[in-house]
Amino acid sequence: MPQAPTREQRSARRHDREIIALAVPAFGALVAEPLFVMVDSAVIGHLGTPQLAGLGVAAALLTTAVSVFVFLASATTAAVARRVGAGDLPAAIRQGMDGIWLALLLGAAVIAVVLPTAPALIDLFGASPTAAPYAVTYLRISALGIPAMLIVLAATGVLRGLQDTRTPLYVAVGGFTANAALNITLVYGAGLGIAGSAWGTVIAQCAMAAVYLAVVIRGARRHGASLRPDAAGIRACAQAGAPLLVRTLSLRAVLMIATGVAARLGDADIAAHQIVLTLWSLLSFALDAIAIAGQAIIGRYLGAADTDGARAACRRMVQWGIASGVVLGVLVVAARPLFIPLFTTDPAVHGALLPALLVVALTQPVAGVVFVLDGVLMGAGDGPYLAWAMLAVLAVFAPVALLVPALGGGLTALWWAMALMMAVRMATLWLRTRSGRWLVTGATR
């Protein structure tokens, strides 16, 4: 007769169901986001090389501008989830509205900066004289959609905090579909060229923001939460997000340094580096989905003052992170004969690419732990520690990476420096979770 499952086994199964229910839709939404730029690239690519080059420069600027404010999603997720755990849904939605108002204010500020400085920004990124006019056109029009993009980030955080990752998936898929249809219609049907692509993306983003706002407003009315801007609440959201902004900028600095070093190694190395970095980013989506589940689950447990539940969920998610990393690492090695030819046929690039890919594959279990613990500490509202830890990681990585060309190292050496960066991140995050100092309970931290 089979034995009844133990208490630990029942707890693990409960956590597994929660993680799967939140992480799978979150993964779908994360994958849908970069498809916006891919659609634009596919449509504009048929207009000509200068137009595609212009899109590349403008899209890089837009992606950087929006990614800097990703704290709108993670900080809002943690804050809303705490209030959900404390059983105060009206306050949870009110907290979410503060995040949305902050997103609107930041979006307006970005527009005010980008519109008049667009030509200078494009020149700074080194666009060619033929590509620059297209880049300026695309950047100025697309900048009008930045407030909507930031509202989407904040509203996504609200729904994740409410333990809902399905709605963001549906909205992301709908937005991607609308963007594709609008791009084709406006670029070719209306003959607007690159401007049509930009307007199509702006319209799709505004529609996504409108859907999110309708969902949040309906929830606010159901629970009697105020929709008016609250200066103190908006200020609190900004203060909670500031450390995560420092963390994000430090991480962006790591990636920029790595790309700069790769560029100094030669054309084959920078080409191979771009391929490896693209794959690394794709693998990150899978691991980030577990981190998003961690933000929502940990925030809820701590809001409910259940530290044992938070610790158990953290342990289980770390196991998920390690297992996912092992699977992804094996897939990278097994599938390399299939995907490498899709990127390049240059033997020199192949030679630089293969050893670096093996480094990425070997470090995926470490990356799995890093992403999970990052999500756990974000869910706990432990932003200040994450900021200082990432600054320490940057301080370790920068000199090591910059020494690679000086010591005659190649791309593989650079990616071993990236592996060191991930190992240091894992050490800082593991030490914090072991200390228990992140286990601060209550509706607010």
Coordinates of C-alpha atoms in Angstrom, one line a residue:
M1 CA 0.0 0.0 0.0
P2 CA 1.6 3.3 -1.0
Q3 CA 2.6 5.7 1.8
A4 CA 0.8 8.9 2.3
P5 CA 2.9 12.0 1.3
T6 CA 4.8 13.6 4.1
R7 CA 4.2 17.2 5.2
E8 CA 7.3 18.3 3.4
Q9 CA 6.2 16.6 0.2
R10 CA 2.7 18.2 0.4
S11 CA 4.3 21.6 1.0
A12 CA 6.7 21.1 -2.0
R13 CA 3.7 20.1 -4.3
R14 CA 1.8 23.2 -3.2
H15 CA 4.7 25.5 -3.9
D16 CA 5.2 23.7 -7.3
R17 CA 1.6 24.4 -8.3
E18 CA 2.0 28.1 -7.3
I19 CA 5.3 28.5 -9.2
I20 CA 4.0 26.8 -12.3
A21 CA 0.7 28.8 -12.3
L22 CA 2.7 32.1 -12.1
A23 CA 5.9 31.3 -14.0
V24 CA 4.5 29.8 -17.2
P25 CA 2.2 32.7 -18.1
A26 CA 5.0 35.1 -17.0
F27 CA 7.4 33.4 -19.4
G28 CA 5.0 33.8 -22.3
A29 CA 4.6 37.5 -21.6
L30 CA 8.4 38.0 -21.3
V31 CA 8.9 36.3 -24.7
A32 CA 6.2 38.4 -26.3
E33 CA 7.8 41.7 -25.4
P34 CA 11.0 41.5 -27.6
L35 CA 8.8 40.4 -30.5
F36 CA 7.6 44.0 -30.9
V37 CA 11.1 45.0 -32.1
M38 CA 11.4 41.8 -34.2
V39 CA 8.2 42.7 -36.1
D40 CA 9.3 46.2 -36.7
S41 CA 12.7 44.9 -37.9
A42 CA 11.0 42.4 -40.3
V43 CA 8.7 45.0 -41.8
I44 CA 11.2 47.9 -42.0
G45 CA 13.9 45.6 -43.4
H46 CA 12.0 45.4 -46.7
L47 CA 12.1 49.2 -47.0
G48 CA 15.8 49.3 -47.3
T49 CA 19.1 49.1 -45.4
P50 CA 19.2 52.8 -44.3
Q51 CA 15.7 52.4 -42.7
L52 CA 16.7 49.2 -41.0
A53 CA 19.9 50.8 -39.7
G54 CA 17.9 53.7 -38.4
L55 CA 15.5 51.4 -36.6
G56 CA 18.5 49.6 -35.0
V57 CA 19.8 52.8 -33.4
A58 CA 16.5 54.2 -32.4
A59 CA 15.3 50.8 -30.9
A60 CA 18.5 50.5 -28.9
L61 CA 17.8 54.0 -27.4
L62 CA 14.2 53.1 -26.6
T63 CA 15.0 49.8 -25.1
T64 CA 17.6 51.3 -22.8
A65 CA 15.2 54.1 -21.8
V66 CA 12.4 51.7 -20.9
S67 CA 14.6 49.0 -19.3
V68 CA 16.0 51.6 -16.8
F69 CA 12.5 51.9 -15.4
V70 CA 11.8 48.1 -15.1
F71 CA 11.7 48.7 -11.3
L72 CA 8.1 50.0 -11.9
A73 CA 7.1 46.3 -12.4
S74 CA 9.3 44.6 -9.7
A75 CA 8.8 47.2 -6.9
T76 CA 5.1 47.4 -7.5
T77 CA 4.8 43.6 -7.5
A78 CA 6.5 43.3 -4.1
A79 CA 4.5 46.1 -2.5
V80 CA 1.1 44.9 -3.9
A81 CA 1.8 41.3 -2.9
R82 CA 2.6 42.3 0.7
R83 CA -0.8 44.0 1.0
V84 CA -2.5 41.0 -0.6
G85 CA -0.8 38.7 2.0
A86 CA -2.0 41.0 4.8
G87 CA -5.6 40.7 3.5
D88 CA -6.0 44.3 2.5
L89 CA -7.0 44.3 -1.2
P90 CA -8.1 48.0 -1.3
A91 CA -4.7 49.1 0.0
A92 CA -3.0 46.7 -2.5
I93 CA -4.8 48.3 -5.5
R94 CA -4.2 51.8 -4.0
Q95 CA -0.5 50.9 -3.9
G96 CA -0.7 49.8 -7.5
M97 CA -2.3 53.0 -8.6
D98 CA 0.5 55.0 -7.0
G99 CA 2.9 53.0 -9.2
I100 CA 0.9 53.7 -12.3
W101 CA 0.8 57.5 -11.5
L102 CA 4.6 57.4 -11.0
A103 CA 4.9 55.6 -14.4
L104 CA 2.8 58.4 -16.1
L105 CA 5.0 61.1 -14.6
L106 CA 8.2 59.4 -15.6
G107 CA 6.9 58.8 -19.1
A108 CA 6.1 62.5 -19.5
A109 CA 9.6 63.5 -18.3
V110 CA 11.2 61.1 -20.8
I111 CA 9.2 62.6 -23.7
A112 CA 10.2 66.1 -22.6
V113 CA 13.8 65.0 -22.8
V114 CA 13.8 62.8 -26.0
L115 CA 11.7 64.9 -28.4
P116 CA 14.1 68.0 -28.5
T117 CA 17.3 65.9 -28.2
A118 CA 16.5 63.1 -30.6
P119 CA 19.0 64.3 -33.3
A120 CA 21.8 64.7 -30.8
L121 CA 21.0 61.3 -29.3
I122 CA 21.1 59.6 -32.7
D123 CA 24.4 61.3 -33.5
L124 CA 25.8 60.2 -30.2
F125 CA 25.1 56.5 -31.1
G126 CA 27.0 57.0 -34.4
A127 CA 24.2 56.6 -36.9
S128 CA 25.4 57.1 -40.5
P129 CA 24.2 60.2 -42.4
T130 CA 21.8 58.0 -44.5
A131 CA 20.3 56.2 -41.5
A132 CA 20.1 59.2 -39.1
P133 CA 17.0 60.8 -40.5
Y134 CA 15.1 57.5 -40.3
A135 CA 16.3 57.0 -36.8
V136 CA 15.2 60.5 -35.7
T137 CA 11.8 60.0 -37.2
Y138 CA 11.3 56.6 -35.5
L139 CA 12.6 57.8 -32.2
R140 CA 10.5 60.9 -32.0
I141 CA 7.3 59.1 -32.9
S142 CA 8.0 56.1 -30.7
A143 CA 8.9 58.3 -27.7
L144 CA 5.2 59.3 -27.6
G145 CA 4.4 55.7 -26.6
I146 CA 6.9 55.6 -23.7
P147 CA 4.3 56.7 -21.0
A148 CA 2.1 53.8 -22.2
M149 CA 5.1 51.4 -22.0
L150 CA 5.8 52.5 -18.5
I151 CA 2.2 52.2 -17.5
V152 CA 2.2 48.7 -18.9
L153 CA 5.3 47.9 -16.6
A154 CA 3.6 49.3 -13.5
A155 CA 0.2 47.7 -14.2
T156 CA 1.9 44.4 -14.9
G157 CA 3.5 44.7 -11.4
V158 CA 0.0 45.3 -10.0
L159 CA -1.4 42.2 -11.5
R160 CA 1.6 40.1 -10.6
G161 CA 1.3 41.3 -7.0
L162 CA -2.4 40.2 -7.1
Q163 CA -1.0 36.7 -8.2
D164 CA -2.3 37.2 -11.8
T165 CA 0.2 36.5 -14.5
R166 CA -2.4 35.3 -17.1
T167 CA -3.8 38.7 -17.9
P168 CA -0.3 40.1 -18.7
L169 CA 0.2 37.2 -21.1
Y170 CA -3.1 37.8 -22.9
V171 CA -2.4 41.5 -23.2
A172 CA 1.1 40.9 -24.4
V173 CA -0.1 38.4 -27.1
G174 CA -2.9 40.8 -28.1
G175 CA -0.5 43.7 -28.3
F176 CA 2.0 41.7 -30.4
T177 CA -0.8 40.7 -32.8
A178 CA -2.1 44.3 -33.1
N179 CA 1.4 45.6 -33.6
A180 CA 2.1 43.3 -36.5
A181 CA -1.2 44.1 -38.2
L182 CA -0.8 47.9 -37.7
N183 CA 2.8 47.8 -39.0
I184 CA 2.0 46.1 -42.2
T185 CA -1.1 48.3 -42.8
L186 CA 0.6 51.6 -42.0
V187 CA 4.0 50.9 -43.6
Y188 CA 2.7 49.3 -46.9
G189 CA -1.0 50.0 -47.0
A190 CA -0.9 53.6 -46.1
G191 CA 2.6 54.1 -47.5
L192 CA 4.0 55.8 -44.3
G193 CA 7.3 54.0 -44.3
I194 CA 9.3 53.9 -41.1
A195 CA 6.9 56.5 -39.6
G196 CA 4.1 54.0 -40.1
S197 CA 6.0 51.3 -38.2
A198 CA 6.6 53.7 -35.3
W199 CA 2.9 54.8 -35.2
G200 CA 1.8 51.2 -35.3
T201 CA 3.9 50.4 -32.3
V202 CA 2.7 53.5 -30.4
I203 CA -1.0 52.6 -31.0
A204 CA -0.5 49.0 -29.9
Q205 CA 1.3 50.1 -26.7
C206 CA -1.4 52.7 -25.9
A207 CA -4.1 50.0 -26.5
M208 CA -2.2 47.6 -24.1
A209 CA -2.0 50.4 -21.5
A210 CA -5.7 51.1 -21.9
V211 CA -6.6 47.4 -21.3
Y212 CA -4.4 47.3 -18.2
L213 CA -5.9 50.5 -16.8
A214 CA -9.5 49.1 -17.4
V215 CA -8.6 46.0 -15.4
V216 CA -7.0 47.9 -12.5
I217 CA -9.8 50.5 -12.4
R218 CA -12.4 47.8 -12.4
G219 CA -10.6 46.2 -9.4
A220 CA -10.3 49.6 -7.7
R221 CA -14.0 50.2 -8.0
R222 CA -14.9 46.7 -6.8
H223 CA -12.9 47.2 -3.6
G224 CA -13.5 50.9 -3.1
A225 CA -9.9 52.0 -3.7
S226 CA -9.2 55.6 -4.6
L227 CA -7.9 56.3 -8.2
R228 CA -6.7 59.8 -7.4
P229 CA -3.0 60.6 -7.4
D230 CA -1.5 60.6 -3.9
A231 CA 1.7 62.6 -3.5
A232 CA 2.9 60.6 -0.5
G233 CA 2.2 57.3 -2.2
I234 CA 3.9 58.2 -5.4
R235 CA 6.9 59.5 -3.4
A236 CA 7.0 56.2 -1.5
C237 CA 6.9 54.2 -4.8
A238 CA 9.8 56.3 -6.1
Q239 CA 11.8 55.7 -3.0
A240 CA 11.2 52.0 -3.1
G241 CA 12.2 51.9 -6.8
A242 CA 15.4 54.0 -6.5
P243 CA 17.6 51.2 -5.2
L244 CA 16.3 48.9 -8.0
L245 CA 17.2 51.6 -10.5
V246 CA 20.8 51.5 -9.2
R247 CA 20.8 47.8 -9.5
T248 CA 19.5 47.9 -13.0
L249 CA 22.0 50.5 -14.1
S250 CA 24.9 48.5 -12.6
L251 CA 23.8 45.4 -14.5
R252 CA 23.5 47.4 -17.7
A253 CA 27.0 48.7 -17.0
V254 CA 28.3 45.1 -16.8
L255 CA 26.8 44.3 -20.2
M256 CA 28.1 47.5 -21.8
I257 CA 31.6 46.8 -20.5
A258 CA 31.5 43.2 -21.8
T259 CA 30.4 44.5 -25.3
G260 CA 33.0 47.1 -25.3
V261 CA 35.8 44.6 -24.4
A262 CA 34.5 42.2 -27.1
A263 CA 34.6 45.0 -29.7
R264 CA 38.3 45.5 -28.9
L265 CA 39.0 41.8 -29.5
G266 CA 38.2 41.9 -33.2
D267 CA 35.4 41.6 -35.7
A268 CA 35.0 37.8 -35.3
D269 CA 34.9 38.1 -31.5
I270 CA 32.4 40.9 -31.4
A271 CA 30.1 39.1 -33.9
A272 CA 30.4 35.9 -31.8
H273 CA 29.8 37.9 -28.6
Q274 CA 26.6 39.3 -30.0
I275 CA 25.3 35.8 -30.8
V276 CA 26.2 34.5 -27.3
L277 CA 24.7 37.6 -25.6
T278 CA 21.5 37.1 -27.6
L279 CA 21.2 33.5 -26.5
W280 CA 22.1 34.4 -22.9
S281 CA 19.3 36.9 -22.9
L282 CA 16.8 34.4 -24.3
L283 CA 17.8 31.9 -21.6
S284 CA 17.3 34.6 -19.1
F285 CA 13.6 34.8 -20.0
A286 CA 13.0 31.3 -18.7
L287 CA 14.8 31.9 -15.5
D288 CA 13.3 35.4 -15.0
A289 CA 9.8 33.8 -15.1
I290 CA 10.6 31.9 -11.9
A291 CA 12.0 35.1 -10.4
I292 CA 8.7 36.8 -11.2
A293 CA 6.8 34.0 -9.4
G294 CA 9.2 34.5 -6.5
Q295 CA 8.5 38.2 -6.3
A296 CA 4.7 37.6 -6.0
I297 CA 4.8 34.6 -3.7
I298 CA 7.4 35.9 -1.3
G299 CA 5.7 39.3 -1.0
R300 CA 2.4 37.6 -0.2
Y301 CA 4.0 35.3 2.5
L302 CA 5.7 38.2 4.2
G303 CA 2.6 40.3 4.1
A304 CA 0.8 37.5 5.9
A305 CA 3.7 37.3 8.4
D306 CA 4.4 33.7 7.4
T307 CA 8.2 33.6 7.5
D308 CA 8.2 29.7 7.5
G309 CA 6.2 29.8 4.3
A310 CA 8.5 32.3 2.8
R311 CA 11.6 30.2 3.6
A312 CA 10.0 27.1 2.3
A313 CA 9.0 28.8 -0.9
C314 CA 12.5 30.2 -1.3
R315 CA 14.1 26.8 -0.9
R316 CA 11.7 25.2 -3.5
M317 CA 12.3 28.0 -6.0
V318 CA 16.0 27.6 -5.7
Q319 CA 15.6 23.9 -6.5
W320 CA 13.5 25.0 -9.5
G321 CA 16.3 27.5 -10.5
I322 CA 19.0 24.8 -10.4
A323 CA 17.0 22.2 -12.3
S324 CA 16.0 24.8 -14.9
G325 CA 19.6 25.9 -15.3
V326 CA 20.8 22.3 -15.8
V327 CA 18.1 21.7 -18.5
L328 CA 18.9 24.9 -20.3
G329 CA 22.6 24.2 -20.2
V330 CA 22.1 20.7 -21.7
L331 CA 19.9 22.2 -24.4
V332 CA 22.5 24.8 -25.3
V333 CA 25.1 22.0 -25.8
A334 CA 22.8 19.6 -27.6
A335 CA 21.2 22.2 -29.9
R336 CA 24.3 24.1 -30.9
P337 CA 24.7 22.3 -34.3
L338 CA 21.1 23.5 -35.1
F339 CA 21.1 27.1 -34.1
I340 CA 24.7 28.2 -34.8
P341 CA 24.3 28.0 -38.6
L342 CA 21.2 30.2 -38.3
F343 CA 23.4 33.1 -37.1
T344 CA 26.6 32.7 -39.1
T345 CA 28.6 30.6 -41.5
D346 CA 31.9 32.4 -40.9
P347 CA 34.5 29.8 -39.7
A348 CA 36.3 32.5 -37.6
V349 CA 33.1 33.4 -35.8
H350 CA 32.4 29.7 -35.3
G351 CA 35.8 29.2 -33.7
A352 CA 35.2 32.1 -31.2
L353 CA 31.6 31.1 -30.6
L354 CA 31.8 27.5 -29.6
P355 CA 34.0 27.7 -26.4
A356 CA 32.0 30.8 -25.2
L357 CA 28.8 28.9 -25.6
L358 CA 30.1 26.0 -23.5
V359 CA 30.9 28.6 -20.7
V360 CA 27.3 29.8 -20.9
A361 CA 26.0 26.3 -20.7
L362 CA 28.1 25.4 -17.7
T363 CA 27.0 28.5 -15.8
Q364 CA 23.2 28.1 -16.3
P365 CA 22.7 26.4 -13.0
V366 CA 24.4 29.3 -11.3
A367 CA 22.3 31.7 -13.3
G368 CA 19.2 29.8 -12.2
V369 CA 20.1 30.4 -8.5
V370 CA 20.9 34.1 -9.2
F371 CA 17.6 34.8 -10.9
V372 CA 15.6 33.1 -8.2
L373 CA 17.3 34.7 -5.3
D374 CA 17.1 38.1 -7.0
G375 CA 13.4 37.6 -7.3
V376 CA 13.0 36.5 -3.7
L377 CA 14.8 39.6 -2.4
M378 CA 12.8 41.8 -4.7
G379 CA 9.6 40.2 -3.4
A380 CA 10.9 40.9 0.1
G381 CA 11.4 44.6 -0.8
D382 CA 15.1 44.3 -0.1
G383 CA 16.1 46.8 -2.8
P384 CA 18.9 48.6 -0.9
Y385 CA 20.8 45.4 -0.4
L386 CA 20.3 44.4 -4.1
A387 CA 21.7 47.9 -5.1
W388 CA 24.8 47.6 -3.0
A389 CA 25.4 44.0 -3.9
M390 CA 25.2 44.8 -7.7
L391 CA 27.6 47.7 -7.3
A392 CA 30.0 45.3 -5.6
V393 CA 29.6 42.9 -8.5
L394 CA 30.3 45.6 -10.9
A395 CA 33.5 46.6 -9.0
V396 CA 34.7 43.0 -9.2
F397 CA 33.8 42.4 -12.9
A398 CA 35.0 45.7 -14.4
P399 CA 38.7 45.3 -13.8
V400 CA 38.7 41.6 -14.6
A401 CA 36.9 42.1 -17.9
L402 CA 39.1 45.1 -18.9
L403 CA 42.2 43.0 -18.3
V404 CA 41.1 40.3 -20.8
P405 CA 42.6 42.1 -23.9
A406 CA 45.6 43.3 -22.0
L407 CA 46.5 39.7 -21.0
G408 CA 45.9 38.4 -24.5
G409 CA 42.6 36.7 -23.7
G410 CA 39.9 36.1 -26.2
L411 CA 36.1 35.9 -26.1
T412 CA 36.2 32.7 -24.0
A413 CA 38.2 34.5 -21.3
L414 CA 35.6 37.4 -21.4
W415 CA 32.8 34.9 -20.9
W416 CA 34.7 33.3 -18.0
A417 CA 34.7 36.9 -16.5
M418 CA 30.9 36.9 -17.0
A419 CA 30.8 33.6 -15.2
L420 CA 32.8 35.1 -12.4
M421 CA 30.3 38.0 -12.3
M422 CA 27.4 35.5 -11.9
A423 CA 29.3 33.6 -9.2
V424 CA 29.8 36.7 -7.2
R425 CA 26.2 37.7 -7.6
M426 CA 25.2 34.2 -6.4
A427 CA 27.5 34.6 -3.3
T428 CA 26.1 38.0 -2.4
L429 CA 22.5 36.8 -2.8
W430 CA 23.0 33.5 -1.0
L431 CA 24.7 35.2 2.0
R432 CA 21.7 37.6 2.3
T433 CA 19.1 34.8 2.1
R434 CA 21.0 32.8 4.7
S435 CA 21.1 35.7 7.1
G436 CA 17.3 35.9 7.3
R437 CA 17.5 39.7 7.3
W438 CA 15.2 39.9 4.3
L439 CA 12.4 38.3 6.3
V440 CA 10.6 41.5 7.3
T441 CA 6.9 40.9 7.7
G442 CA 3.9 43.2 7.5
A443 CA 1.8 45.0 4.9
T444 CA 4.7 47.4 4.3
R445 CA 8.4 47.0 4.7

